[in-house]
Amino acid sequence: MLYREAGQFKSTYAQDQQIFPILQDRVAIAILLAVAFLLVPAFGNQYWLGAILTPFLIFSLAALGLNILTGYAGQLSLGTAAFMAVGAFMTYNFVLRIPGIPILAAFVLAGLCAAAVGIVFGLPSVRIKGFYLAVATLAAQFFVLWVLQRVGWFSNYSTSGVITAQEIAILGYRFDTPAKKYLLTLAVVAAMALLAKNLMRSETGRAFMAVRDMDVAASVVGIPMMKTKLLAFAISSFYAGVAGALHAFTYLGTVEPEAYSLDLSFRILFMVIIGGVGSILGSFLGAGFIILFPIFLNLASGWVSGLFGVEISFAVVSNLEVIIFGGLIIFFLIAEPHGLARLWQIAKEKLRLWPFPH
Amino acid sequence: MTVPQPIAGAQRVGEVVLAVENVSLSFGGVKALVEVSFDVREHEVRAIIGPNGAGKSSMLNVLNGVYHAQKGTIRLRQGAAWREFHDMDSHEAAALGIARTFQNIALFKGMTVLDNIMTGRNLKMRCNFLQQALWAGPAKKEELAHRRAAEEIIDFLEIQHIRKTPVGRLPYGLQKRVELGRALAAEPTLLLLDEPMAGMNLEEKQDMCRFVLDVNDHYGTTIVLIEHDMGVVMDISDRVVVLDYGRRIADGTPDEVRSNQAVIDAYLGVAH
């Protein structure tokens, strides 16, 4: 009864084209944002803010970037971590080499650099698709890391290749505690998620989906194939680049190129697949599942041993966690191949009718 | 931005707007089209018929740039001026006002009916992606204006009840109708329909015929269609061109074509 759109009549197209046409969704989003912006920083402890929520937001953003490319435009990519690395290292360099540059400007410029790299490595998509394209984007993964390791300029000639992110300050206000860094990350991620949502429900998003669903028909209705695919790569890499910049500046603080290995690209791809291909919400759900769930399992194992008074050895617990996590991934993929976002959508459809079956 | 307004009164068939001259297309050793010539007049319903494998779909694919003919020219009238093509690409064809539907439905399956139809209007949208991301002023206004135009087409095709349904979930007959809608959304001057009534039952065929004739009547759109149902072809088309093994074997009014010996031979076979 709670989630029902009965009685909410739309009498103009503007009302019908709203970002969240259903009142309950608008209320839910408003509450969620209020909690995230006000309650969480006020009551969250340092560990939760710095080590769990901030990386969750950052990986959500990276997954969102990949989702734009893979989920909406249908171009498979394994180069996400490389684009993140470009974002991280270029932000460092912009702050280092342009004194007094506002940090947000550095994020945007670094994102644009990542977008440029993304366009270059997206060029094969003009001719190849599917798994072959995924393999072609591996080139980005290897080439970018190689350059960052070999060319000293990028890490300011540090011998280990490690960079230490500079202090973040906006108009003299310093973001030096986990809570402040969390708020900055949250603001950037929320703003970019909103932009992505808008973009995907307008002409560019439809062009992406058209290319994904049926490329011959897309070009017959006049969608320029090459421009659309490269734009998808550019936007996706921009998102990944900003995520990388946040990863270095608000989360880790010190990073080396090896942190952005193929492993990370795969992790982000799994977030997209588990969360929901072609869904903004799915990017957040997928990142939440992959990042938050192992922590939850860890806590749960503690509760279980406390409850039954059984002392479980640390090795057994960590192995069990991996087994349960793997099992759940398989379960979710079998239960709903379209990801958690689709499960959520089905739940909403059911709620709309509840308590009646039809 | 204007919503397409029906033109009052039935359209009279006018001058030639599209001329296909000696077009040849082959795939390796297979000759799909051999020296095919025909023309299409303004506001006319022009049918292309022929047995399976005659090259009908190839002909449409050449007309809107999916295939590239090796020989021959296509001339298209734009207002008073003629434009000549040896080789057109599909993006260019769309920009010139040529829209089409496919024999095997080529809709964007993951998108809703409304989004599919809106995609048909993409060439008319001017805002760049940054404006769209901000959903501010002009981008929003443009989106709403085009939504209005898309809704006109939804009304015209009587598919209001499914506008928010993903196309992949619709039955075949409705998908065909949505595909016509997507083509109409571009406000084409020339509409190419590849077997719009294939696989439909009698009622669906009647509906589709009505839509095709209405499009032709109300918007004055010139239509080239491929169809296997001879009843439909003879009923709704002004002139018919017949292909067989990639060659043109007849061209004329439905009555002329029906009584043409070469056409009868091609369809029924002939003793050697």
GROMACS .gro file of C-alpha atoms in nm, chain A residues 83-318:
model
  236
   83PHE     CA    1   4.138   0.523  -1.682
   84MET     CA    2   4.120   0.554  -1.305
   85ALA     CA    3   4.499   0.557  -1.292
   86VAL     CA    4   4.507   0.838  -1.549
   87GLY     CA    5   4.266   1.036  -1.332
   88ALA     CA    6   4.467   0.978  -1.015
   89PHE     CA    7   4.808   1.059  -1.159
   90MET     CA    8   4.691   1.356  -1.364
   91THR     CA    9   4.515   1.516  -1.067
   92TYR     CA   10   4.840   1.480  -0.875
   93ASN     CA   11   5.030   1.643  -1.160
   94PHE     CA   12   4.783   1.926  -1.211
   95VAL     CA   13   4.793   2.014  -0.841
   96LEU     CA   14   5.171   1.981  -0.837
   97ARG     CA   15   5.246   2.180  -1.149
   98ILE     CA   16   4.978   2.448  -1.151
   99PRO     CA   17   5.006   2.624  -0.817
  100GLY     CA   18   4.678   2.731  -0.672
  101ILE     CA   19   4.459   2.530  -0.904
  102PRO     CA   20   4.122   2.457  -0.739
  103ILE     CA   21   4.101   2.087  -0.659
  104LEU     CA   22   3.768   2.044  -0.837
  105ALA     CA   23   3.918   2.196  -1.151
  106ALA     CA   24   4.204   1.949  -1.121
  107PHE     CA   25   3.952   1.664  -1.094
  108VAL     CA   26   3.773   1.785  -1.407
  109LEU     CA   27   4.096   1.832  -1.603
  110ALA     CA   28   4.218   1.489  -1.497
  111GLY     CA   29   3.883   1.345  -1.599
  112LEU     CA   30   3.922   1.508  -1.939
  113CYS     CA   31   4.269   1.352  -1.973
  114ALA     CA   32   4.118   1.014  -1.892
  115ALA     CA   33   3.845   1.084  -2.150
  116ALA     CA   34   4.111   1.157  -2.414
  117VAL     CA   35   4.291   0.832  -2.331
  118GLY     CA   36   3.954   0.656  -2.339
  119ILE     CA   37   3.881   0.789  -2.688
  120VAL     CA   38   4.217   0.662  -2.814
  121PHE     CA   39   4.165   0.316  -2.673
  122GLY     CA   40   3.801   0.321  -2.780
  123LEU     CA   41   3.899   0.358  -3.145
  124PRO     CA   42   3.901  -0.022  -3.202
  125SER     CA   43   3.529  -0.021  -3.114
  126VAL     CA   44   3.461   0.135  -3.453
  127ARG     CA   45   3.553  -0.195  -3.614
  128ILE     CA   46   3.517  -0.469  -3.354
  129LYS     CA   47   3.265  -0.554  -3.087
  130GLY     CA   48   3.191  -0.788  -2.800
  131PHE     CA   49   3.463  -1.003  -2.649
  132TYR     CA   50   3.713  -0.896  -2.914
  133LEU     CA   51   3.669  -0.535  -2.812
  134ALA     CA   52   3.719  -0.632  -2.447
  135VAL     CA   53   4.051  -0.787  -2.542
  136ALA     CA   54   4.146  -0.477  -2.742
  137THR     CA   55   4.078  -0.254  -2.441
  138LEU     CA   56   4.327  -0.463  -2.244
  139ALA     CA   57   4.584  -0.262  -2.437
  140ALA     CA   58   4.484   0.042  -2.230
  141GLN     CA   59   4.537  -0.153  -1.913
  142PHE     CA   60   4.892  -0.255  -2.000
  143PHE     CA   61   4.999   0.057  -2.188
  144VAL     CA   62   4.884   0.312  -1.929
  145LEU     CA   63   5.045   0.130  -1.638
  146TRP     CA   64   5.366   0.085  -1.837
  147VAL     CA   65   5.382   0.456  -1.913
  148LEU     CA   66   5.309   0.555  -1.553
  149GLN     CA   67   5.586   0.326  -1.430
  150ARG     CA   68   5.841   0.412  -1.693
  151VAL     CA   69   5.795   0.784  -1.742
  152GLY     CA   70   5.916   0.950  -1.425
  153TRP     CA   71   5.739   1.277  -1.498
  154PHE     CA   72   5.402   1.133  -1.399
  155SER     CA   73   5.513   1.044  -1.046
  156ASN     CA   74   5.738   1.350  -1.016
  157TYR     CA   75   6.046   1.123  -1.045
  158SER     CA   76   5.970   0.938  -0.727
  159THR     CA   77   6.197   0.631  -0.726
  160SER     CA   78   5.924   0.388  -0.620
  161GLY     CA   79   5.664   0.530  -0.859
  162VAL     CA   80   5.441   0.606  -0.560
  163ILE     CA   81   5.262   0.939  -0.544
  164THR     CA   82   5.130   1.103  -0.232
  165ALA     CA   83   4.812   1.299  -0.286
  166GLN     CA   84   4.833   1.662  -0.185
  167GLU     CA   85   4.611   1.816   0.074
  168ILE     CA   86   4.260   1.896  -0.046
  169ALA     CA   87   4.139   2.249   0.007
  170ILE     CA   88   3.851   2.441  -0.148
  171LEU     CA   89   3.862   2.819  -0.096
  172GLY     CA   90   4.093   2.769   0.200
  173TYR     CA   91   3.865   2.514   0.364
  174ARG     CA   92   4.072   2.201   0.425
  175PHE     CA   93   3.928   1.854   0.382
  176ASP     CA   94   4.151   1.674   0.627
  177THR     CA   95   3.930   1.439   0.829
  178PRO     CA   96   3.760   1.123   0.701
  179ALA     CA   97   3.421   1.286   0.756
  180LYS     CA   98   3.509   1.587   0.539
  181LYS     CA   99   3.663   1.367   0.273
  182TYR     CA  100   3.353   1.151   0.280
  183LEU     CA  101   3.133   1.457   0.230
  184LEU     CA  102   3.342   1.580  -0.063
  185THR     CA  103   3.330   1.235  -0.224
  186LEU     CA  104   2.957   1.211  -0.165
  187ALA     CA  105   2.894   1.551  -0.321
  188VAL     CA  106   3.097   1.469  -0.632
  189VAL     CA  107   2.942   1.125  -0.671
  190ALA     CA  108   2.586   1.250  -0.616
  191ALA     CA  109   2.631   1.532  -0.868
  192MET     CA  110   2.783   1.302  -1.129
  193ALA     CA  111   2.516   1.037  -1.076
  194LEU     CA  112   2.252   1.302  -1.137
  195LEU     CA  113   2.425   1.415  -1.457
  196ALA     CA  114   2.449   1.054  -1.573
  197LYS     CA  115   2.082   0.993  -1.504
  198ASN     CA  116   1.987   1.302  -1.702
  199LEU     CA  117   2.214   1.211  -1.988
  200MET     CA  118   2.083   0.856  -2.010
  201ARG     CA  119   1.719   0.968  -2.030
  202SER     CA  120   1.783   1.215  -2.310
  203GLU     CA  121   1.895   1.192  -2.669
  204THR     CA  122   2.253   1.082  -2.598
  205GLY     CA  123   2.136   0.797  -2.374
  206ARG     CA  124   1.889   0.680  -2.636
  207ALA     CA  125   2.160   0.689  -2.901
  208PHE     CA  126   2.384   0.477  -2.675
  209MET     CA  127   2.109   0.221  -2.618
  210ALA     CA  128   2.022   0.217  -2.987
  211VAL     CA  129   2.383   0.134  -3.073
  212ARG     CA  130   2.378  -0.138  -2.808
  213ASP     CA  131   2.049  -0.296  -2.916
  214MET     CA  132   2.072  -0.286  -3.295
  215ASP     CA  133   2.357  -0.104  -3.462
  216VAL     CA  134   2.235  -0.131  -3.824
  217ALA     CA  135   1.898   0.019  -3.733
  218ALA     CA  136   2.072   0.288  -3.530
  219SER     CA  137   2.268   0.408  -3.828
  220VAL     CA  138   1.959   0.388  -4.049
  221VAL     CA  139   1.773   0.629  -3.819
  222GLY     CA  140   2.071   0.860  -3.849
  223ILE     CA  141   2.280   0.794  -3.538
  224PRO     CA  142   2.646   0.844  -3.626
  225MET     CA  143   2.808   0.518  -3.519
  226MET     CA  144   3.165   0.628  -3.465
  227LYS     CA  145   3.083   0.951  -3.285
  228THR     CA  146   2.838   0.778  -3.052
  229LYS     CA  147   3.076   0.497  -2.960
  230LEU     CA  148   3.367   0.732  -2.898
  231LEU     CA  149   3.146   0.965  -2.695
  232ALA     CA  150   3.049   0.666  -2.481
  233PHE     CA  151   3.416   0.586  -2.428
  234ALA     CA  152   3.492   0.950  -2.347
  235ILE     CA  153   3.212   0.992  -2.092
  236SER     CA  154   3.281   0.655  -1.934
  237SER     CA  155   3.652   0.728  -1.903
  238PHE     CA  156   3.577   1.072  -1.761
  239TYR     CA  157   3.376   0.909  -1.485
  240ALA     CA  158   3.647   0.650  -1.425
  241GLY     CA  159   3.910   0.926  -1.422
  242VAL     CA  160   3.727   1.129  -1.159
  243ALA     CA  161   3.673   0.810  -0.958
  244GLY     CA  162   4.047   0.746  -0.979
  245ALA     CA  163   4.122   1.099  -0.864
  246LEU     CA  164   3.892   1.054  -0.564
  247HIS     CA  165   4.044   0.713  -0.500
  248ALA     CA  166   4.388   0.870  -0.466
  249PHE     CA  167   4.287   1.194  -0.293
  250THR     CA  168   4.000   1.116  -0.058
  251TYR     CA  169   4.055   0.745   0.007
  252LEU     CA  170   4.410   0.607  -0.015
  253GLY     CA  171   4.627   0.916  -0.002
  254THR     CA  172   4.928   0.735  -0.150
  255VAL     CA  173   4.897   0.528  -0.465
  256GLU     CA  174   5.122   0.346  -0.705
  257PRO     CA  175   5.044   0.243  -1.063
  258GLU     CA  176   5.022  -0.125  -0.960
  259ALA     CA  177   4.711  -0.042  -0.758
  260TYR     CA  178   4.525   0.002  -1.089
  261SER     CA  179   4.586  -0.346  -1.223
  262LEU     CA  180   4.362  -0.562  -1.436
  263ASP     CA  181   4.228  -0.707  -1.111
  264LEU     CA  182   4.061  -0.377  -1.032
  265SER     CA  183   3.911  -0.354  -1.382
  266PHE     CA  184   3.758  -0.697  -1.332
  267ARG     CA  185   3.623  -0.604  -0.991
  268ILE     CA  186   3.448  -0.303  -1.140
  269LEU     CA  187   3.312  -0.510  -1.426
  270PHE     CA  188   3.171  -0.758  -1.172
  271MET     CA  189   3.008  -0.472  -0.984
  272VAL     CA  190   2.832  -0.374  -1.306
  273ILE     CA  191   2.724  -0.728  -1.386
  274ILE     CA  192   2.599  -0.807  -1.036
  275GLY     CA  193   2.444  -0.466  -0.983
  276GLY     CA  194   2.263  -0.447  -1.311
  277VAL     CA  195   2.381  -0.381  -1.664
  278GLY     CA  196   2.231  -0.059  -1.798
  279SER     CA  197   2.116   0.086  -1.468
  280ILE     CA  198   2.245   0.383  -1.270
  281LEU     CA  199   2.109   0.239  -0.947
  282GLY     CA  200   2.267  -0.095  -1.033
  283SER     CA  201   2.615   0.058  -1.026
  284PHE     CA  202   2.562   0.157  -0.664
  285LEU     CA  203   2.403  -0.176  -0.569
  286GLY     CA  204   2.685  -0.370  -0.736
  287ALA     CA  205   2.956  -0.167  -0.567
  288GLY     CA  206   2.771  -0.203  -0.238
  289PHE     CA  207   2.747  -0.578  -0.277
  290ILE     CA  208   3.113  -0.629  -0.367
  291ILE     CA  209   3.254  -0.387  -0.109
  292LEU     CA  210   3.012  -0.395   0.179
  293PHE     CA  211   2.908  -0.758   0.176
  294PRO     CA  212   3.246  -0.911   0.274
  295ILE     CA  213   3.256  -0.669   0.567
  296PHE     CA  214   2.907  -0.773   0.668
  297LEU     CA  215   3.008  -1.141   0.649
  298ASN     CA  216   3.307  -1.065   0.867
  299LEU     CA  217   3.088  -0.902   1.128
  300ALA     CA  218   2.829  -1.180   1.100
  301SER     CA  219   3.087  -1.448   1.168
  302GLY     CA  220   3.177  -1.264   1.488
  303TRP     CA  221   2.811  -1.259   1.595
  304VAL     CA  222   2.771  -1.628   1.518
  305SER     CA  223   3.069  -1.730   1.725
  306GLY     CA  224   2.950  -1.503   2.005
  307LEU     CA  225   2.600  -1.644   1.990
  308PHE     CA  226   2.693  -2.010   2.006
  309GLY     CA  227   3.001  -1.968   2.217
  310VAL     CA  228   3.207  -2.152   1.957
  311GLU     CA  229   3.553  -2.023   1.891
  312ILE     CA  230   3.609  -2.035   1.514
  313SER     CA  231   3.965  -1.997   1.401
  314PHE     CA  232   4.048  -1.692   1.189
  315ALA     CA  233   4.156  -1.903   0.891
  316VAL     CA  234   3.825  -2.090   0.884
  317VAL     CA  235   3.629  -1.765   0.905
  318SER     CA  236   3.810  -1.599   0.618
   0.00000   0.00000   0.00000
